Structure formats: C-alpha cells, structure tokens
Short mmCIF file of C-alpha atoms in Angstrom, two decimals:
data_model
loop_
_atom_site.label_atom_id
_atom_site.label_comp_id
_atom_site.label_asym_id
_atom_site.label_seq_id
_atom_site.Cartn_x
_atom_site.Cartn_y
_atom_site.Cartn_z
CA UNK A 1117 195.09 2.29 118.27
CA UNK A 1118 195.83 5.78 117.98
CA UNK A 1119 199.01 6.68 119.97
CA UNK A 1120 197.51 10.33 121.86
CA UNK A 1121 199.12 13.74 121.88
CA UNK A 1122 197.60 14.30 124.93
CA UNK A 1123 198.64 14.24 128.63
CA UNK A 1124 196.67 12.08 131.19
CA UNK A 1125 196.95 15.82 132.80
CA UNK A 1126 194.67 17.53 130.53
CA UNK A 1127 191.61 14.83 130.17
CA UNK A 1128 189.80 16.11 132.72
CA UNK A 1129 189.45 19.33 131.07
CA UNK A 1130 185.86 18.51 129.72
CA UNK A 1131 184.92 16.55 133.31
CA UNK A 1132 181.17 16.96 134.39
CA UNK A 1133 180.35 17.70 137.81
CA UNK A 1134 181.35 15.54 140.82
CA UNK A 1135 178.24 14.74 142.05
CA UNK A 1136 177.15 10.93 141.50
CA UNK A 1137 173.75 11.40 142.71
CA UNK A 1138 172.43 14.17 140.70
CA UNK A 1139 169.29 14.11 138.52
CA UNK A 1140 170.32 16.45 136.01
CA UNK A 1141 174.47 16.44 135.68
CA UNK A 1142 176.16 19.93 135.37
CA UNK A 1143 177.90 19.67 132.21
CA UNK A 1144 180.40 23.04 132.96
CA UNK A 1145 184.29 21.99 132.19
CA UNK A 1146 186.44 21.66 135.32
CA UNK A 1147 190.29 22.89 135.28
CA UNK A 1148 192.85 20.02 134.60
CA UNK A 1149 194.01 18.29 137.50
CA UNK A 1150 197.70 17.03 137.50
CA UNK A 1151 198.54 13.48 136.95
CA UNK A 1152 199.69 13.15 140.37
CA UNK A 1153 196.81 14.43 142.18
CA UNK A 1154 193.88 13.35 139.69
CA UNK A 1155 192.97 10.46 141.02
CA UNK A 1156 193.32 10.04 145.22
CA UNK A 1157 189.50 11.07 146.23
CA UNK A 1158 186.44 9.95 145.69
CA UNK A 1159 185.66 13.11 144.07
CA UNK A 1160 188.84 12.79 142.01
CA UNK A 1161 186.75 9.59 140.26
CA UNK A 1162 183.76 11.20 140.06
CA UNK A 1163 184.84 13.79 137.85
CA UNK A 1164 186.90 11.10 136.42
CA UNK A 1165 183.59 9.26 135.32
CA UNK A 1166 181.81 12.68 134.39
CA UNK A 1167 184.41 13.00 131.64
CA UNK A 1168 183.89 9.71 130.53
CA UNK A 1169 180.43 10.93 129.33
CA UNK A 1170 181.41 14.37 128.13
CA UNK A 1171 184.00 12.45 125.59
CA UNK A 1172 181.34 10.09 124.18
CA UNK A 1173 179.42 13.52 123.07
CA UNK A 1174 182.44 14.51 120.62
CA UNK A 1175 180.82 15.23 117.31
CA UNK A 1176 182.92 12.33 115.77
CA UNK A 1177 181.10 10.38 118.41
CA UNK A 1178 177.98 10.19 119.38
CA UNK A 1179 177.74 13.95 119.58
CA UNK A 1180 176.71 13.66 115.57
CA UNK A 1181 178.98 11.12 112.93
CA UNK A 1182 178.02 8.07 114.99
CA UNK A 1183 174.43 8.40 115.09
CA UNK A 1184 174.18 9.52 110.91
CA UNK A 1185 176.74 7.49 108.96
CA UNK A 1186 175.40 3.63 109.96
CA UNK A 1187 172.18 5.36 107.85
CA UNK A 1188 174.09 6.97 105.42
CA UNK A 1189 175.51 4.02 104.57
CA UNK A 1190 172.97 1.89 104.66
CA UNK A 1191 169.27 2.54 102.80
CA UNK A 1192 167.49 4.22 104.70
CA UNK A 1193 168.92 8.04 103.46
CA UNK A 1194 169.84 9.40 99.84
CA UNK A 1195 171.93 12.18 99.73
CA UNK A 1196 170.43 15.79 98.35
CA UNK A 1197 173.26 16.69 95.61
CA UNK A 1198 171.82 20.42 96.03
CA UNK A 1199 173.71 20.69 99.36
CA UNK A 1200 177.18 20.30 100.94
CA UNK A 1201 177.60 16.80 100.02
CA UNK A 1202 179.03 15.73 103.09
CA UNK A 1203 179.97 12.24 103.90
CA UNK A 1204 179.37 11.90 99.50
CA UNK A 1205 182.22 9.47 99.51
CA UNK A 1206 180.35 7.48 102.89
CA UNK A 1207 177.19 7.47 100.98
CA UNK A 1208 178.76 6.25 97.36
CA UNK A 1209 181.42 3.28 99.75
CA UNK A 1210 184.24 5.15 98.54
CA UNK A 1211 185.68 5.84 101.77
CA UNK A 1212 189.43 4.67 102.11
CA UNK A 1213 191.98 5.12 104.97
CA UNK A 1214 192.84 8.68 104.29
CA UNK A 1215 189.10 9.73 105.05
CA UNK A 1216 188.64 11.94 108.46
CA UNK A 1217 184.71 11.98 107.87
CA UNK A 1218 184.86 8.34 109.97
CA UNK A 1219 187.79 9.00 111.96
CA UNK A 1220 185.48 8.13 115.12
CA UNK A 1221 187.91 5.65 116.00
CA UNK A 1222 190.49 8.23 118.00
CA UNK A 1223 187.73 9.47 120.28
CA UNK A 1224 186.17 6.03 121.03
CA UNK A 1225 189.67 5.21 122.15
CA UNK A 1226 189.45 8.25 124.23
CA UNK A 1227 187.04 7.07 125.95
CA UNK A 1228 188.78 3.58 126.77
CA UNK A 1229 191.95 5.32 127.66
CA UNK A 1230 190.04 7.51 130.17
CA UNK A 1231 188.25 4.30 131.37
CA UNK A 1232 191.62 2.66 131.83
CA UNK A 1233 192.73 5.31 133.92
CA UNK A 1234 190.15 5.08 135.86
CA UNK A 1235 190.11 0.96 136.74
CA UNK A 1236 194.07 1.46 137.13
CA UNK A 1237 193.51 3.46 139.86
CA UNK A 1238 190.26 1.94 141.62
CA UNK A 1239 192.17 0.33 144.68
CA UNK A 1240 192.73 3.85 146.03
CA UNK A 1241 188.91 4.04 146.57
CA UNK A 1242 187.81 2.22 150.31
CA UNK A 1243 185.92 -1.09 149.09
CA UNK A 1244 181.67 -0.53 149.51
CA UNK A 1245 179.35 0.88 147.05
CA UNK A 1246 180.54 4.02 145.54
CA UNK A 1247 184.01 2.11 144.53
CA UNK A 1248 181.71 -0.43 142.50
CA UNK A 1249 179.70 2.39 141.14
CA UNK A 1250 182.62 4.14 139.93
CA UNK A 1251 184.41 1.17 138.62
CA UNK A 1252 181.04 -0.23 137.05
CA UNK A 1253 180.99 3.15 134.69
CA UNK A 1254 184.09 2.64 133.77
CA UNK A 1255 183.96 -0.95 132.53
CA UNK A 1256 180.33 -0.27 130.69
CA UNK A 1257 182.27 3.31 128.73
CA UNK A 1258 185.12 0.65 127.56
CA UNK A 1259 182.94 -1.99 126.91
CA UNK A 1260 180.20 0.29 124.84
CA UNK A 1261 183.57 1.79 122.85
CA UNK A 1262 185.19 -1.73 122.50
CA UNK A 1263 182.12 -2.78 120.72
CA UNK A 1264 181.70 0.38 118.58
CA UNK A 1265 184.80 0.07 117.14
CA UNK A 1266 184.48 -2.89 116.38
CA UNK A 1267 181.27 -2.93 114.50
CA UNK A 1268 182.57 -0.53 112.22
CA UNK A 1269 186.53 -1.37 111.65
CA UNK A 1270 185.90 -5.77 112.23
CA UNK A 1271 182.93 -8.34 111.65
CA UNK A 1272 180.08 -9.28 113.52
CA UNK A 1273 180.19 -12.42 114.88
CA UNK A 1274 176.99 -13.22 113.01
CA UNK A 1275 177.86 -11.81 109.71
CA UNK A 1276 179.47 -15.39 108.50
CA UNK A 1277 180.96 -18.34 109.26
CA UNK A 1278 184.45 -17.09 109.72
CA UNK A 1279 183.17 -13.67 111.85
CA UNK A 1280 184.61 -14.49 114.88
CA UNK A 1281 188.24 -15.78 113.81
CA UNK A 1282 188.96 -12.74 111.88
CA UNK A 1283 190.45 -9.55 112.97
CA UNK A 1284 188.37 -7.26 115.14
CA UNK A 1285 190.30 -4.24 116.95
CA UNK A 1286 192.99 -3.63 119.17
CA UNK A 1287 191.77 -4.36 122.69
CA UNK A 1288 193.09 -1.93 124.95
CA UNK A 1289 193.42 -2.03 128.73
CA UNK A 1290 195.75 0.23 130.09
CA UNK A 1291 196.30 4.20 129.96
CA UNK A 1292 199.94 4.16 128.98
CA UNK A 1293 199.67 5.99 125.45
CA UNK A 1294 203.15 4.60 124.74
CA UNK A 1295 201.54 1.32 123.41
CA UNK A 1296 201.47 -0.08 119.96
CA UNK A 1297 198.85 -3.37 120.18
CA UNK A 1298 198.24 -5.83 117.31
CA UNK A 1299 194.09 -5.94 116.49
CA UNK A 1300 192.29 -8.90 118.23
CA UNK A 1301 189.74 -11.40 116.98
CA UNK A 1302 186.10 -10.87 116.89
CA UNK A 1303 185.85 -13.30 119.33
CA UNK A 1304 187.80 -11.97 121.74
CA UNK A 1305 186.76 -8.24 121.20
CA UNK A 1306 183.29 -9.66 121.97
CA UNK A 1307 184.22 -11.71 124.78
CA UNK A 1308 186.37 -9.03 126.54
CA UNK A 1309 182.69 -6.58 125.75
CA UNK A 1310 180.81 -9.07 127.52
CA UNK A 1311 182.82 -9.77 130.35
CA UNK A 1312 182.80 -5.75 131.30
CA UNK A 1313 179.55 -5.60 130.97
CA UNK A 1314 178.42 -8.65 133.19
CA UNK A 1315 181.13 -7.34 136.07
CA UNK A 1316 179.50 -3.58 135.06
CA UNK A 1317 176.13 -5.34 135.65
CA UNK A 1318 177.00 -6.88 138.94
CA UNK A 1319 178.27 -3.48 140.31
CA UNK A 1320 176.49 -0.97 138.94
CA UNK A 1321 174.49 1.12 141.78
CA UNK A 1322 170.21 0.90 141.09
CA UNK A 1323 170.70 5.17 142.14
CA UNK A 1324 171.81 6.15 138.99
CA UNK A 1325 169.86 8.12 136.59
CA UNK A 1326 169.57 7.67 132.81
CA UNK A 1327 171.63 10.25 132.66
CA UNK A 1328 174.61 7.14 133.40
CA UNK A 1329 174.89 4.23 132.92
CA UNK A 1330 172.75 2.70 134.92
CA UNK A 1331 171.36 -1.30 135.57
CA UNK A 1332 168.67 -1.27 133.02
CA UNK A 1333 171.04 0.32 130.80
CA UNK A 1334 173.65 -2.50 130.92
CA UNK A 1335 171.33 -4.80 130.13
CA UNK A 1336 170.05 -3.57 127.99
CA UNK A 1337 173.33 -3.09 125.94
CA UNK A 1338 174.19 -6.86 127.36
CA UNK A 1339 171.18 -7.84 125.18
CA UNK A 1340 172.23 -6.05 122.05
CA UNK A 1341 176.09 -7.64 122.74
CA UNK A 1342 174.02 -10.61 123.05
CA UNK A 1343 172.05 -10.53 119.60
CA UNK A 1344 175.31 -9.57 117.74
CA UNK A 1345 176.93 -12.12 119.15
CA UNK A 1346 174.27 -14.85 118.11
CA UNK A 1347 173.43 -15.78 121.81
CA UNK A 1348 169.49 -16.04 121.94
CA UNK A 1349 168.84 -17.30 125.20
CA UNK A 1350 171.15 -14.78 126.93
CA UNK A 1351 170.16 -11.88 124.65
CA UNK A 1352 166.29 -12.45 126.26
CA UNK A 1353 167.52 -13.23 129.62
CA UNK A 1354 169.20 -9.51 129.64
CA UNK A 1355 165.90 -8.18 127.85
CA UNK A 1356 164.07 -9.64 131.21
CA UNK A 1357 166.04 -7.84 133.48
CA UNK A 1358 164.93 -4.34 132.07
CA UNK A 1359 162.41 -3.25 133.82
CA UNK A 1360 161.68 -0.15 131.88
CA UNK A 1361 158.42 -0.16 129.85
CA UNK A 1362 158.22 1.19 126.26
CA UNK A 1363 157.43 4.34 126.06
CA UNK A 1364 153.72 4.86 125.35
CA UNK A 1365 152.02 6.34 122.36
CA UNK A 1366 151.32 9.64 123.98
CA UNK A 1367 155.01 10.63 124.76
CA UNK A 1368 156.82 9.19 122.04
CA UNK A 1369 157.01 12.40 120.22
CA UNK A 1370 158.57 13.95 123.58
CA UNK A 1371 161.39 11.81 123.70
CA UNK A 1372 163.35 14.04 120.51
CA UNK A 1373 162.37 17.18 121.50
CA UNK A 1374 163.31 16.22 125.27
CA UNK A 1375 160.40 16.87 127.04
CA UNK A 1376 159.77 12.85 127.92
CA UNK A 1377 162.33 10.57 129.03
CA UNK A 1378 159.50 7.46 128.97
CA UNK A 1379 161.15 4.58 128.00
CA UNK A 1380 165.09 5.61 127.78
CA UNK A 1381 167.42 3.39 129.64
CA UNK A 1382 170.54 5.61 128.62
CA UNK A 1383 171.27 9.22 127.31
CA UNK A 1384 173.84 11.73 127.35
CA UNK A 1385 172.76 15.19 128.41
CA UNK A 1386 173.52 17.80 125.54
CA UNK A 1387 173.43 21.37 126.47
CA UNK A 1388 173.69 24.17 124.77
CA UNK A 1389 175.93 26.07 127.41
CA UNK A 1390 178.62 23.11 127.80
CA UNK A 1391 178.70 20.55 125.00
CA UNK A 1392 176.74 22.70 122.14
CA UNK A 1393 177.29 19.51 119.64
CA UNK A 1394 174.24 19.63 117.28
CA UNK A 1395 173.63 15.99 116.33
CA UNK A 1396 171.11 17.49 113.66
CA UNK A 1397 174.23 18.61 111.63
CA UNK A 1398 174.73 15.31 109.52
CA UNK A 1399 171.15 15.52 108.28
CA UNK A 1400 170.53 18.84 107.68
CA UNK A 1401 170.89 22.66 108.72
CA UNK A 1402 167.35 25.06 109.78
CA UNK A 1403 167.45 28.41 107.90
CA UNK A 1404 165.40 31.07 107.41
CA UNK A 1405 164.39 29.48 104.06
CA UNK A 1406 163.43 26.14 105.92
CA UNK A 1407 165.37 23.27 106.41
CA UNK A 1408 167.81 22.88 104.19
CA UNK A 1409 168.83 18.83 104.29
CA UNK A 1410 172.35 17.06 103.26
CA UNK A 1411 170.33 13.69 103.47
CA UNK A 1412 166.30 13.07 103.01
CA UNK A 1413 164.71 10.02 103.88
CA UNK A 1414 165.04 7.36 100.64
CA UNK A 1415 161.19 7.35 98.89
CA UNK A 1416 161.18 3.20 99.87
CA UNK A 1417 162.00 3.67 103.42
CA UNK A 1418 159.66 6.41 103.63
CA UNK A 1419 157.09 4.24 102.08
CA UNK A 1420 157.02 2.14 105.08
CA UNK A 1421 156.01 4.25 107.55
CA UNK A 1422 151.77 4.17 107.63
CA UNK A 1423 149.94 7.32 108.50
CA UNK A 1424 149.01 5.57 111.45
CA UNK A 1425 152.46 5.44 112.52
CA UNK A 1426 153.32 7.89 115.65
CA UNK A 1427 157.13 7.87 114.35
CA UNK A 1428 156.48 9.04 110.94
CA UNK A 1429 155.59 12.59 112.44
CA UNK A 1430 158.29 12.36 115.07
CA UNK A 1431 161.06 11.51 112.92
CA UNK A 1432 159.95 13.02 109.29
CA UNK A 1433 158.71 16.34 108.25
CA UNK A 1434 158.00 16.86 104.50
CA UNK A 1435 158.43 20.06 103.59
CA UNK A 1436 159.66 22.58 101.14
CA UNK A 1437 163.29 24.25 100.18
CA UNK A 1438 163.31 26.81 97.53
CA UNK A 1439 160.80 25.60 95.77
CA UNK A 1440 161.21 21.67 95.69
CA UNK A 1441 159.58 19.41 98.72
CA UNK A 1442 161.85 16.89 100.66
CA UNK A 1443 161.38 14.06 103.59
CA UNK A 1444 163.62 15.76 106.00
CA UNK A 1445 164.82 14.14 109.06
CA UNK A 1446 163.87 16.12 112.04
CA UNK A 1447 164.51 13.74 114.67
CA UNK A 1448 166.81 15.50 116.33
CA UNK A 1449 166.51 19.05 115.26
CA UNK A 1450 164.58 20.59 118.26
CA UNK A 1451 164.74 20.41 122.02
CA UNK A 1452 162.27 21.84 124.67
CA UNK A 1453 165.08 22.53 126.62
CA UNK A 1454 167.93 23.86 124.74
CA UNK A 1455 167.99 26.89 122.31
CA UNK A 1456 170.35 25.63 119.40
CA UNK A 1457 169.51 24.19 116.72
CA UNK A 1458 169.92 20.60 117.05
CA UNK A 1459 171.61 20.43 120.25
CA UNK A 1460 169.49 17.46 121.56
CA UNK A 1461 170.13 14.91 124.59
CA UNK A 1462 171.74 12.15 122.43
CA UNK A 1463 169.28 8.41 123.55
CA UNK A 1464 171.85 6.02 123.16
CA UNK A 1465 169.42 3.01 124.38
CA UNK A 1466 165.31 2.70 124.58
CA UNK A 1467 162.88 0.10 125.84
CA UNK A 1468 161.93 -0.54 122.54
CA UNK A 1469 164.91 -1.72 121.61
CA UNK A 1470 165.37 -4.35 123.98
CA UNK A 1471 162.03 -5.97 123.35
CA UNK A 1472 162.87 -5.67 119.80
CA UNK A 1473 166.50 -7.90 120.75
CA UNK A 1474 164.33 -10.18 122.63
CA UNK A 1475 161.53 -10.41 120.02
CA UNK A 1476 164.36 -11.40 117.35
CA UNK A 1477 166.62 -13.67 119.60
CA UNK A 1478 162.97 -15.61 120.27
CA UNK A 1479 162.23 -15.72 116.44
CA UNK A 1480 165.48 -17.26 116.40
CA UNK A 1481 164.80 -20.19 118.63
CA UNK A 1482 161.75 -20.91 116.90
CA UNK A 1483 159.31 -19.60 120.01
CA UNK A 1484 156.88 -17.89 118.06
CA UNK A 1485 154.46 -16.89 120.52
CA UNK A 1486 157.07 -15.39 122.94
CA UNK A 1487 158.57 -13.28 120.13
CA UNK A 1488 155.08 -12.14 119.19
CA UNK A 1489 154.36 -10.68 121.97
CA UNK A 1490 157.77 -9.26 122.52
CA UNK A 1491 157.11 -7.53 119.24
CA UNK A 1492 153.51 -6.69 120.03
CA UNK A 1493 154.81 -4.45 122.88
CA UNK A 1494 156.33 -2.12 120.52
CA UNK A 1495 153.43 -2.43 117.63
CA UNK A 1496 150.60 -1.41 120.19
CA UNK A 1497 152.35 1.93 121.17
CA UNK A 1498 153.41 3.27 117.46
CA UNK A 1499 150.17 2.64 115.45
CA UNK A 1500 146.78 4.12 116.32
CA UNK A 1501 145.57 0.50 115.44
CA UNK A 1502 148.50 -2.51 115.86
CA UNK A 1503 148.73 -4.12 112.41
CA UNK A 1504 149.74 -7.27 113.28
CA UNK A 1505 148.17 -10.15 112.14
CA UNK A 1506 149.64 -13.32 114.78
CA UNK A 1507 152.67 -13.72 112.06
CA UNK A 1508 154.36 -16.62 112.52
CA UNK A 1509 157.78 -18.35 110.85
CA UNK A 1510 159.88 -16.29 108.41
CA UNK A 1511 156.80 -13.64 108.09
CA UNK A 1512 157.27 -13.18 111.84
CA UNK A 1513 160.81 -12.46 111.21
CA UNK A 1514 160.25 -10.41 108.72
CA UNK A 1515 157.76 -8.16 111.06
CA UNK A 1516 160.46 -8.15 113.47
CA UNK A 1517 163.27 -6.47 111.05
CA UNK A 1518 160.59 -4.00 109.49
CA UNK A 1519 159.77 -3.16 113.17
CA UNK A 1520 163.30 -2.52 114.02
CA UNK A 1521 163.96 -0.34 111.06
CA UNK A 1522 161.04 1.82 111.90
CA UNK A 1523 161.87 1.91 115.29
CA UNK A 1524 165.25 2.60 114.99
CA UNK A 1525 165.90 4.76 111.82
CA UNK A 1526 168.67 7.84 112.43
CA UNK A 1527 169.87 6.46 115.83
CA UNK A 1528 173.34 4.62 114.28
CA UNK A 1529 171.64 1.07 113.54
CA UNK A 1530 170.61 0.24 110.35
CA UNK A 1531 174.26 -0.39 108.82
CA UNK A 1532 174.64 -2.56 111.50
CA UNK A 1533 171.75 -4.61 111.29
CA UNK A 1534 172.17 -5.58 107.77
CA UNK A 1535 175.83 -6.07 108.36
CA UNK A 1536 175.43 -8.67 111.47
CA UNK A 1537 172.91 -10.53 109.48
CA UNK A 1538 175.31 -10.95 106.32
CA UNK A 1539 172.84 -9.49 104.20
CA UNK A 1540 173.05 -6.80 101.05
CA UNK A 1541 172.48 -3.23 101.36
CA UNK A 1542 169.79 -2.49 98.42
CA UNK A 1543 168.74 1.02 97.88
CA UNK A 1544 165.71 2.31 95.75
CA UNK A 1545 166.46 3.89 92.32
CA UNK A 1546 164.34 7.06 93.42
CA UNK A 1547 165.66 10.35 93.34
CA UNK A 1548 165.46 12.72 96.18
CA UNK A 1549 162.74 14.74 96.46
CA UNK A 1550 159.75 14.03 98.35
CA UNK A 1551 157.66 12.09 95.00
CA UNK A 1552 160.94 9.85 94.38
CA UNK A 1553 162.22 11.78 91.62
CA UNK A 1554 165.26 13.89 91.28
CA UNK A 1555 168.67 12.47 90.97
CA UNK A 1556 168.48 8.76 91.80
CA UNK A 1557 171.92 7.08 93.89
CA UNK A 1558 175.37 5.97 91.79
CA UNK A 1559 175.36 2.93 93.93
CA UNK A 1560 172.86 1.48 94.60
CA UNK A 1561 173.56 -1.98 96.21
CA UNK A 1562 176.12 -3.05 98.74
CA UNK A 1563 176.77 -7.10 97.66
CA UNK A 1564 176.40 -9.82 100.83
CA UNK A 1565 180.09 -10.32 102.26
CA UNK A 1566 181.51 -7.49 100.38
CA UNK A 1567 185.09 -5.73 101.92
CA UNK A 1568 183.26 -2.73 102.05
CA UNK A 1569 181.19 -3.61 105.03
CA UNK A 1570 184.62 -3.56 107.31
CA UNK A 1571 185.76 0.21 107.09
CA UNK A 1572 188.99 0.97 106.53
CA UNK A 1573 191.64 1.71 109.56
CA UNK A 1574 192.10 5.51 109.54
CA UNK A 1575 196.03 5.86 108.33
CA UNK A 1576 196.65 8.51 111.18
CA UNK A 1577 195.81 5.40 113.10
CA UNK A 1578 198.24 2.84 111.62
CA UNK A 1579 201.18 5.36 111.50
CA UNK A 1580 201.05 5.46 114.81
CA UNK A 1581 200.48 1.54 115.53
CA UNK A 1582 202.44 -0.29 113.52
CA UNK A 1583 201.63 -3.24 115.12
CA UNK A 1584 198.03 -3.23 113.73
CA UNK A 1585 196.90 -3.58 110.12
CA UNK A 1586 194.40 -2.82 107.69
CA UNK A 1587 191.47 -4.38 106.59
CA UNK A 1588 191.19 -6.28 103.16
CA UNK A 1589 189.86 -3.54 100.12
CA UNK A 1590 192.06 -1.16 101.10
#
C-alpha cells in the first residue's frame, strides 16, 4: 500500500456538499479543513463521506481506467493502431510494474484511507441514525475498494483451487499513512469485504438516493462479493433483497445518456462544472471528423449482439473515420445533462446485474427453473422478442454468461468474469474495422491460470511498502 504524500488536512479538498438528504449532490470542492477540526460535527462527516465519492471518480478510478481496461484486456475490444495506442501494452499483457496506465491502486487506497478516517472517528457522532448512515458509507467505500484491488492485483476465490490461500492485497484499516502492511490472503481480503458490507447493510439508512450508497446498492454488491466468492445460496439471498426492477425496454437507452435512472442501484454523479472526468476517453475522442476511437468493439463480440437487441444501439454506433467504418463504443460518450464530451454519471451497479448473479449462482446449484427465470427478467427487456428457448443444464449456463457479456460490456467486467471462472481469454483473429478486416491482434489468447491474469504491483507501490511483494511473472 502506497505510503501518501498527502496530509489528512488536505483530503477534504474535493468534499461534496454536506447535505445527506439531497436528491441531486452538489459536487463544488469545499476548502480543506484542519486535522484538528475535520471531524467533530455531524457536518464535519458529511462532507467527510461526500469526498469519499468525489475520490472514487478519479480518472484512474472509476472516473475512466477502471471502467475500460477489464475490456481491454479481455475480448471484447481490439485496439485501432490508427490512433494513440493507449493502454497498447494493457491490450498486448505486456504490462509490468513500472506501468502508470493501471496505477489505480493509489487512488482506491485513497478511498480506504479516507474511509478509515472516517470509522476512526465515528464515536464523536451521538449514537441514532445519522451515525449509522455515516459509518455505513464508509464501510461499503472500503469494502467496494478492498475488493477492487483485489480483483486486479490477487485471485478470485473461484479462479482455482488454491485462490483463496494465495496472496490478495494489503488490508488496510487505519488512516495513519506511516504504515508499511504485508498483502493478505484472498480469503481474508474477501472475508474482511464481506463483513463491511453485511455491518454496511445493517446500517445503511433506506433515505439515501442512488446517488450513495444506498440498501439496494449493498446488496447488490453483497451478491456480486457473493458470486466471486463461490457462495450461491447467499449470492441469491442478497439478489432477493433488491427491490429494484430492471430497467425496462423503453428507458434502457436513457440510462447512458442520463436521462433515466430505471434500474440503477448505484452511481456517481459526474458533472461537468466539478468533476469534468470524461469516462469516454479510454474508448475514443468526438471530433469534428467523427469519432475517432482508440478501441472498437472486436467483429466476434459484435457478432453477438442481434438487431433485436436494445443494447446494440445503446452501446455501439458504426460509423465512419476518414474514410474507413468502425464499431465505436458510445456508451458513455453523451449525457442529457452535461455539455462535455463524455462526462457521464459513472453506473457502478444495475438491476440487471443482480438478477444476472442470482441467475448464475442458481445455475450453479443445479435449480434450473429458478435461474431461468432470473435470466428471463433481463432477456424480456433487451430483445423486441426474448430468444430464449427454456435452456436447461450447461446450455442454460451458457445463456447466462452470453447474457452477462451483453449486458455488461464497457462497464469494468468482462476481465473479471473470465478471470473468476479460471477460464482463457480468446480473442478473434479479425482486424479492426467494422467488416473484421484491418490489422488483426498480436495476442490473441490469454492461457487458463496464466500469471498474467494477477497484475503486477505498481513499483511506486512497493518502494514505499516494503513489507508487501510482487506477484509471480514479474
């Protein structure tokens, strides 16, 4: 864990507005408020928890980088050699511990220092409502980081046999930046995730807007800790305490350009006046010539989508650049609210994710029928006509992963789901441009249980820690 330059003094400086209760939060920066005053008043915490969600927006974060590379590694993008060529050595698994392009791993921690600060602190707050509120934030930000980081830098604990006694992250749980902490098991990174969210879950207050985290949000997130963890039963029983529908056919499209919330359990508010991060960036850039794209959609993946298929026009435009035509991502490139380019609301959690947990966790305890219809919630409101068929067994499985692809594709999953299921990432040899030709991939397969799939600790991060160390490959 990175040891920060920073003084607890000047986190605040990107705090959101106090107010707890607000629909919409005010996303204008506060001035810093000393150490010794920071945290006596309930307004103190609020602000407190504000900046907790104006650090997860960094652009290393999920402000952009989070969100793109778990598909750039994956298959579900191909880089355009035309343009900048960023994240190339992502793309190709070249990446090694001297490469900044992943260095998400000092602003997660960020976040978890903030959110230590914070639960430090807590017993200055009377005991009632707003104390569990405020603490429940706190614990679901350091549990949501915890398990980032270690998705990317550990296992899963499904990925193999041996997942959960290797080395996950450093768990951290206090402020003090003068620590150096030796990285954890998988086990108990995902134990110590769990636990914060259950007590997050317990306190959270049913007021909050998707705008926090909120009770449907934790559990939903308790049901994707759940799946990765390989614990069916409790991944459904968190899927059945969402009580958020998924969002219908009609206002799917509304949910990227912002003009629908249906279905979101969770987002962070991006405005162009206060955050400005455009999480459009990794994909590609508008100009006057048209969108110019760093990454396309791969010619398989875009195979998959039928015309019938409400996301394929939501997330995918196919259109020219100086004179050749492209499957651009467009997914988040516009907003009905704000003016930039790309500066979208960022939907860290949907509906149709957690009935997509459920619908797998099911699958896996051989309920068929259950996981059907789990799945069949999603199917009738993305296809003009549902084209299931009552699959059953491994083809019901298989529905279920194609589903979640689709569903899912250039919101920071797919890595992850081939990853926790110990499988091999397997590109298409097309090229490109929108017909599969152009310059096909270098690499174009990822083998089952490879090094690779761990990422390598930054070395900014192990200077400064020397009681952690880095991951096999490198």
């Amino acid at each position: 864990m990175k040891k920060y330059t920073i003084v607890l003094s000047t986190i605040f400086a990107m705090a959101f507005m106090s107010s707890c209760d607000q629909d919409n939060l005010n996303l204008n920066p506060f001035d810093s408020v000393g150490v010794d005053v920071a945290l006596n008043t309930q307004g103190d915490f609020d602000i407190a928890v504000n900046g907790l969600y104006s650090m997860m927006i960094d652009e290393q974060y999920y402000g952009a980088d989070f969100l793109s590379f778990p598909d750039v590694l994956a298959d579900n993008l191909i880089i355009n050699l035309d343009a900048r060529q960023t994240q190339r050595s992502t793309f190709e698994w070249r990446y090694n511990p001297n490469d900044t392009r992943l260095n998400f791993m000092s602003d997660a921690y960020d976040v978890v220092q903030q959110a230590n600060f914070i639960l430090e602190n807590i017993d200055k707050l009377p005991a009632g409502a707003q104390r569990n509120n405020t603490e429940a934030q706190a614990l679901a930000a350091r549990a949501l980081a915890h398990f980032n980081l270690n998705n990317v830098f550990g296992k899963i604990p499904t990925q193999d046999a041996g997942a959960n006694a290797s080395l996950g992250i450093s768990l951290n749980f206090a402020s003090d930046i003068r620590q150096t902490l030796a990285r954890n098991t998988v086990e108990a990174v995902y134990n110590s995730v769990i636990n914060d969210l259950e007590e997050a879950a317990d306190k959270i207050s049913p007021d909050n807007g998707i705008e926090r985290f909120n009770p449907d949000a934790i559990n939903g997130l308790l049901s994707r800790v759940y799946l990765y963890n390989g614990e069916w039963q409790n991944a459904v029983d968190a899927a059945n305490a969402v009580s958020t529908s998924v969002a219908d056919f009609g206002n799917f499209t509304g949910i990227w350009d912002d003009s629908s919330d249906d279905g979101v359990l969770f987002k962070l508010i991006n405005r162009d006046a206060d955050t400005d991060i455009s999480t459009a960036v990794p994909y590609n850039q508008e100009l006057t010539a048209g969108i110019f794209s760093e990454y396309v959609v791969d010619f398989g993946f875009f195979g998959q989508y039928s015309d019938q298929d409400v996301r394929k026009g939501a997330f995918i435009q196919t259109s020219p650049f100086e004179g050749d035509t492209y499957n651009h991502v467009v997914i988040h490139n516009n907003s009905s609210i704000n003016m930039g380019s790309g500066v979208v609301d960022i939907k860290v959690i949907r509906a149709a994710e957690v009935q997509l947990n459920k619908a797998e966790a099911l699958a896996n305890m051989n309920m068929d029928g259950l996981a059907l219809a789990a799945l069949d919630l999603v199917r009738e409101q993305r296809y003009v006509v549902n084209p299931g068929g009552g699959e059953t067994g491994q083809a019901l499985k298989d529905a279920i992963q194609l589903e979640r692809r689709l569903e899912l594709a250039f919101q920071g999953h797919r890595f992850f789901d081939i990853k926790r299921q110990g499988d091999a990432i397997t590109r298409t040899n097309a090229g490109q441009f929108a017909d599969g030709t152009g310059t096909p991939p270098l690499f174009l397969t990822l083998p089952a249980g490879d090094c690779k799939f761990e990422l390598a600790i930054p070395v900014t991060e192990i200077n400064v820690n020397p009681a952690s160390s880095q991951n096999p490959c490198y």
